[in-house]
CSV table of C-alpha atoms in Angstrom, one decimal:
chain,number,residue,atom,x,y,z
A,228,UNK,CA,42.0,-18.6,-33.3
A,229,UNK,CA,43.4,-21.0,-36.0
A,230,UNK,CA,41.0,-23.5,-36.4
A,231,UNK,CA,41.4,-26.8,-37.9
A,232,UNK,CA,39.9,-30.0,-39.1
A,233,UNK,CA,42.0,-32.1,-36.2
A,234,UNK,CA,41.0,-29.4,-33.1
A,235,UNK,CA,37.2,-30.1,-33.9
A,236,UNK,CA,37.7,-33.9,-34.1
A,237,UNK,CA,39.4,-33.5,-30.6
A,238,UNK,CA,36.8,-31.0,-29.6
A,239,UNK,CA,34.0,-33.7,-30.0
A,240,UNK,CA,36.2,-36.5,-28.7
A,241,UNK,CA,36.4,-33.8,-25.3
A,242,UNK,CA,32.2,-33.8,-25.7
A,243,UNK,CA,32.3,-37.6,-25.7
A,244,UNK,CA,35.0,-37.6,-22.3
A,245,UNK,CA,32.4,-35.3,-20.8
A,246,UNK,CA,29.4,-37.6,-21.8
A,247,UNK,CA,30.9,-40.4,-20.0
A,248,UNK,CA,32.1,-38.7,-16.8
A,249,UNK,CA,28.6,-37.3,-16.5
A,250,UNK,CA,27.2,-40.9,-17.1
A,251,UNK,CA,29.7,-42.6,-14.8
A,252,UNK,CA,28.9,-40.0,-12.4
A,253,UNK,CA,25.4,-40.9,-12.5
A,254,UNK,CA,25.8,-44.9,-12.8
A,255,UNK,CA,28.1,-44.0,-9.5
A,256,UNK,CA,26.0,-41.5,-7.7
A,257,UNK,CA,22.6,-41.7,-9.0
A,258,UNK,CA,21.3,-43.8,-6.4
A,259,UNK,CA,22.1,-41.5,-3.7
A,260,UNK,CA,20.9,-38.6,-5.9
A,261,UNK,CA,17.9,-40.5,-6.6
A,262,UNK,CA,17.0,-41.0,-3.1
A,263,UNK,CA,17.5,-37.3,-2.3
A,264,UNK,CA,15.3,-36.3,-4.4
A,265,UNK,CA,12.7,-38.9,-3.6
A,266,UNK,CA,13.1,-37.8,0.0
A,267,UNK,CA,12.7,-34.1,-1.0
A,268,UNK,CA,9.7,-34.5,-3.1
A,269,UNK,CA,8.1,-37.3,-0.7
A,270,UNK,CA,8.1,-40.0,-2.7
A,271,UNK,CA,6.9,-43.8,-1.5
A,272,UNK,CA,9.8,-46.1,-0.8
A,273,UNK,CA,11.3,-48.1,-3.3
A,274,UNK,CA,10.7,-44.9,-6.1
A,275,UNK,CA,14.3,-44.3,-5.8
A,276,UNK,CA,15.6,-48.0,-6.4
A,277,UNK,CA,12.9,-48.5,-9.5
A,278,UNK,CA,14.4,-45.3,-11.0
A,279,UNK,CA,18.2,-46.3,-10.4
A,280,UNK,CA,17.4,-49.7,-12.1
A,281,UNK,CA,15.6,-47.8,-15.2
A,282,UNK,CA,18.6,-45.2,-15.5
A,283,UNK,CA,21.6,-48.2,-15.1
A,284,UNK,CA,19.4,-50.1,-17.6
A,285,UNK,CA,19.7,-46.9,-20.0
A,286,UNK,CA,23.3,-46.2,-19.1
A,287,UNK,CA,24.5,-49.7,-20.9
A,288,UNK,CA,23.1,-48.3,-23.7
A,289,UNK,CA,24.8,-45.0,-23.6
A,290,UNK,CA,27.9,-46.5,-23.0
A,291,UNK,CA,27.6,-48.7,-25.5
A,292,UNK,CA,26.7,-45.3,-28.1
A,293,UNK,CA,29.7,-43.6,-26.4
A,294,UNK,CA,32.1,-46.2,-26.8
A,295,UNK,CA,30.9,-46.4,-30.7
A,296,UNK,CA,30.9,-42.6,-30.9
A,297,UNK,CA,34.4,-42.3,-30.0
A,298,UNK,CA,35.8,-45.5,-32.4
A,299,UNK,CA,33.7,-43.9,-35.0
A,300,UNK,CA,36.1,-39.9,-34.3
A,301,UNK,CA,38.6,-42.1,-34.0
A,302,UNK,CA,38.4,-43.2,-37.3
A,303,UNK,CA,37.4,-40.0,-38.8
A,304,UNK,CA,40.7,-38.7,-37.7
A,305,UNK,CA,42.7,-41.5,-38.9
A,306,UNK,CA,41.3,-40.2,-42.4
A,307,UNK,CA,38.9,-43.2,-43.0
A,308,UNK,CA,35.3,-42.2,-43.4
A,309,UNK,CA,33.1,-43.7,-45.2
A,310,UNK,CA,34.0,-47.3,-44.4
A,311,UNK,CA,31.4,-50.0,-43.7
A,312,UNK,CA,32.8,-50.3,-40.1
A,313,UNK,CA,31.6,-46.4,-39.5
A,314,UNK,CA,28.1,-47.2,-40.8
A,315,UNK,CA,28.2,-50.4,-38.7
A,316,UNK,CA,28.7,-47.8,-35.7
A,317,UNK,CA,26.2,-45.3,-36.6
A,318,UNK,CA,23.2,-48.3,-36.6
A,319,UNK,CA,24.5,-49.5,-33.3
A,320,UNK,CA,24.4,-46.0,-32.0
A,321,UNK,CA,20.9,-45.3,-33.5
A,322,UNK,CA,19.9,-48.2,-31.7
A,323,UNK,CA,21.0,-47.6,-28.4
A,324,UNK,CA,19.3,-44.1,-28.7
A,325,UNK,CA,16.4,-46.0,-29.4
A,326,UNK,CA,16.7,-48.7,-26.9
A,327,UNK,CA,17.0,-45.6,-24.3
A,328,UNK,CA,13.9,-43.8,-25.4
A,329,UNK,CA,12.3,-46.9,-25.2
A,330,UNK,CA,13.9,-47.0,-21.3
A,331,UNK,CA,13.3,-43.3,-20.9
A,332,UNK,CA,9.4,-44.3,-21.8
A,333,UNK,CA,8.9,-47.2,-19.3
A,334,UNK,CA,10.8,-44.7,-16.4
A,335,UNK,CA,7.9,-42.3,-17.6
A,336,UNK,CA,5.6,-44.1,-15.7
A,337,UNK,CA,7.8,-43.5,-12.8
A,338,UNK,CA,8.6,-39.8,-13.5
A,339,UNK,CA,6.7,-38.0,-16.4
A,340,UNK,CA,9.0,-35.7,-17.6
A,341,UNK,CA,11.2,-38.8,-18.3
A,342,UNK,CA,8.9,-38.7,-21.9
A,343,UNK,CA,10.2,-35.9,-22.7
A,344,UNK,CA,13.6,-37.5,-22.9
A,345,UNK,CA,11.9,-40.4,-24.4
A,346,UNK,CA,10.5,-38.4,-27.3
A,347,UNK,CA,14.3,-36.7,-27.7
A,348,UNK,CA,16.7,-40.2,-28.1
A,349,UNK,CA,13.7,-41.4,-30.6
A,350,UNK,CA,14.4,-38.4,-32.3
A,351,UNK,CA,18.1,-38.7,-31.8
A,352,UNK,CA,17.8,-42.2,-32.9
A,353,UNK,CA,16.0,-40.8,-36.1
A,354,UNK,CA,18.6,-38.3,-37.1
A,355,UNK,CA,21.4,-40.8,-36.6
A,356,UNK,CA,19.5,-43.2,-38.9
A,357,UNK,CA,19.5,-40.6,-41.7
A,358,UNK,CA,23.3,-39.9,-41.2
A,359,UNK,CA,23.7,-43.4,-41.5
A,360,UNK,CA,22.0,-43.4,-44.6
A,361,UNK,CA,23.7,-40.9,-46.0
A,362,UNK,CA,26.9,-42.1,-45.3
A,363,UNK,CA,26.0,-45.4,-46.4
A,364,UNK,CA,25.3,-43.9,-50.3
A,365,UNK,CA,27.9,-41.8,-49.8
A,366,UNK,CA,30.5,-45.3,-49.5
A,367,UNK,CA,28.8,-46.8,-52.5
A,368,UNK,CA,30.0,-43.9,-54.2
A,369,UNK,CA,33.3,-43.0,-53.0
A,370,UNK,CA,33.3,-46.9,-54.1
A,371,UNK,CA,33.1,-46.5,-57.4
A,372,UNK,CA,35.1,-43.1,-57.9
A,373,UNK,CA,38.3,-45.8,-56.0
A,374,UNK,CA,37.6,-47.7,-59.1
A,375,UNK,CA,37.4,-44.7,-62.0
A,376,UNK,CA,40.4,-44.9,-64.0
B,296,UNK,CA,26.4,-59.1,-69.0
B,297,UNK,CA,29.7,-56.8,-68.9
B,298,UNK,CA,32.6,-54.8,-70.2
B,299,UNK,CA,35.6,-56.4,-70.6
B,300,UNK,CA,38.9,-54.7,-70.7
B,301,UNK,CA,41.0,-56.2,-72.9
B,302,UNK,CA,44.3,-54.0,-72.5
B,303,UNK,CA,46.2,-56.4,-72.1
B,304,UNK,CA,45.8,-58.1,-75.5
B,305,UNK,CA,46.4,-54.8,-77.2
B,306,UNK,CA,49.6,-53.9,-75.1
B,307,UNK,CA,50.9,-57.4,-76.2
B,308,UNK,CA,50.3,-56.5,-79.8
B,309,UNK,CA,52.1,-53.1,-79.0
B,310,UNK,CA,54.7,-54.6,-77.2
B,311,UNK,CA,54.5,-51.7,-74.1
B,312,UNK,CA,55.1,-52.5,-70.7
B,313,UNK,CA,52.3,-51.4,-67.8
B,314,UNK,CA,54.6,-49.2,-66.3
B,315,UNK,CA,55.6,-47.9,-69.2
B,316,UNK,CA,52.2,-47.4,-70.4
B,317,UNK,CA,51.5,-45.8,-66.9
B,318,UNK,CA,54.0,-43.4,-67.6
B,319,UNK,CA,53.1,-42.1,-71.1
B,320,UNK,CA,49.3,-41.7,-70.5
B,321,UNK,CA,50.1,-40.3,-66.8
B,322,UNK,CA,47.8,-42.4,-64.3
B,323,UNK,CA,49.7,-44.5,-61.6
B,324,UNK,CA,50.5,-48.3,-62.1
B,325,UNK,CA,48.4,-49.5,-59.4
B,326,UNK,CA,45.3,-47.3,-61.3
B,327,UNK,CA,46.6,-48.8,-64.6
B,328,UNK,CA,46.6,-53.1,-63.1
B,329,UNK,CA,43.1,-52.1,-61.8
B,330,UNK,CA,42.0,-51.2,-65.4
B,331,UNK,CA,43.8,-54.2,-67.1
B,332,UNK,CA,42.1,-56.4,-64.6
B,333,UNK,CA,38.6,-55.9,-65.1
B,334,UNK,CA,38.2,-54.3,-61.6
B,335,UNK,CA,37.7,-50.6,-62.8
B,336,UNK,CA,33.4,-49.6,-62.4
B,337,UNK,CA,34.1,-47.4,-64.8
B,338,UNK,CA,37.1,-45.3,-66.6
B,339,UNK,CA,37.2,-41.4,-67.9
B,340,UNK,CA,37.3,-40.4,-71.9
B,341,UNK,CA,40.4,-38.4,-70.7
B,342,UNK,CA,42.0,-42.0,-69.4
B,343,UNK,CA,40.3,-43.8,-73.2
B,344,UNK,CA,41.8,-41.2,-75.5
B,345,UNK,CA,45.4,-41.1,-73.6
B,346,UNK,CA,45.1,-45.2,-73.9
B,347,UNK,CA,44.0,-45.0,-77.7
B,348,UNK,CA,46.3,-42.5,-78.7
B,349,UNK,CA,49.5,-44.2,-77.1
B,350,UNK,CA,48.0,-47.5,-78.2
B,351,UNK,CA,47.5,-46.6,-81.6
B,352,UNK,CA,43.8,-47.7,-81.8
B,353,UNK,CA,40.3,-47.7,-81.4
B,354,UNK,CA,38.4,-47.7,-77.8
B,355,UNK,CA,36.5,-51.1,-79.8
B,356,UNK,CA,39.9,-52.4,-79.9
B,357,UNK,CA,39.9,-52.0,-75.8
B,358,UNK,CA,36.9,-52.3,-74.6
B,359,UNK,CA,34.6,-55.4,-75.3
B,360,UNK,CA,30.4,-56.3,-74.6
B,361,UNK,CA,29.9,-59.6,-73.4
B,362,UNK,CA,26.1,-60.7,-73.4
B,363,UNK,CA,25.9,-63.5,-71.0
B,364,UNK,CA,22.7,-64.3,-72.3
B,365,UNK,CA,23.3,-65.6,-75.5
């Protein structure tokens, strides 16, 4: 298979397309999913509404990360890297994985193995962070090789 | 504190254009106006000794310590 620097870019802009059917799907049918399951597992009434409100209140943050994610492929394909605008993306997508552990942790009082998924965006948020920082030295210096005659 | 580039002065005294220049050392014009106008962070021994040797000098005679402090 002849594999290229251009296919994977599309690859993970695919990913991203994925990601936001799946949340759409959920901001769209969540609630009657939600219900379902509160039904099946005999929850008390109201359960299903709390966690809708906790997972919409976590899907603007998604969004928000998935709309960065795909400017930031966007411009890795154009050919522009490390460019403040990139490491401008990566923070606001570190904090949204944040802001939805943080979500994911109050709907743990609602569902406990929503924690789990807590734990994994603050981790998410973590890695994201350190990419950040690395492509943050990694503009300084690309900086100063533009400017080596 | 800094390095100033004084190219310029020197290509005067030679009486060489920049594109000329450009072309006899082998780095690109736009590399070369970056260089003359103190915007380079820093500049290869390669780029120096191709500067000297066309320019007939000394890297002193190019490059120049300014202590803001005094």
């Amino acid at each position: 298979m002849n594999w290229n620097e251009d296919k994977s870019i599309s690859l993970s802009q695919g990913c991203v397309c994925a990601f936001a059917l799946l949340l759409a799907g959920l901001d769209g049918f969540g609630y009657w999913l939600l219900q379902l399951f509160a039904q099946m597992k005999g929850r008390e009434p109201g359960w299903g509404l709390a966690f809708y409100i906790a997972l919409l209140l976590g899907s603007v943050f998604g969004w928000l990360a998935l709309g960065k994610l795909w400017g930031l492929l966007k411009s890795i394909k154009a050919g522009q890297v490390f460019t403040a605008e990139n490491i401008r993306r990566m923070r606001v997508v570190s904090w949204c994985c944040g802001a939805a552990g943080l979500v994911c942790l109050g709907a743990g009082l609602l569902y406990l193995p929503c924690l789990v998924c807590a734990m994994a965006a603050g981790f998410m948020a973590l890695i994201v962070r350190i990419v950040k920082n690395a492509f943050q030295q990694a503009m300084l210096m690309k900086d100063e090789l533009d400017y080596t005659v | 504190m800094e390095i100033l580039v004084n190219l310029d002065v020197m290509m005067a005294k030679r009486k060489i254009s920049a594109t000329e220049l450009a072309q006899r050392i082998d780095i690109t014009p736009a590399n070369l106006s970056i260089l003359k106008n103190n915007k380079a962070k820093a500049i290869r021994f390669s780029t120096l000794m191709a500067l000297c040797h066309e320019l007939q000098c000394q890297p002193g005679d190019i490059l120049e310590f300014v202590d803001d402090e005094e």
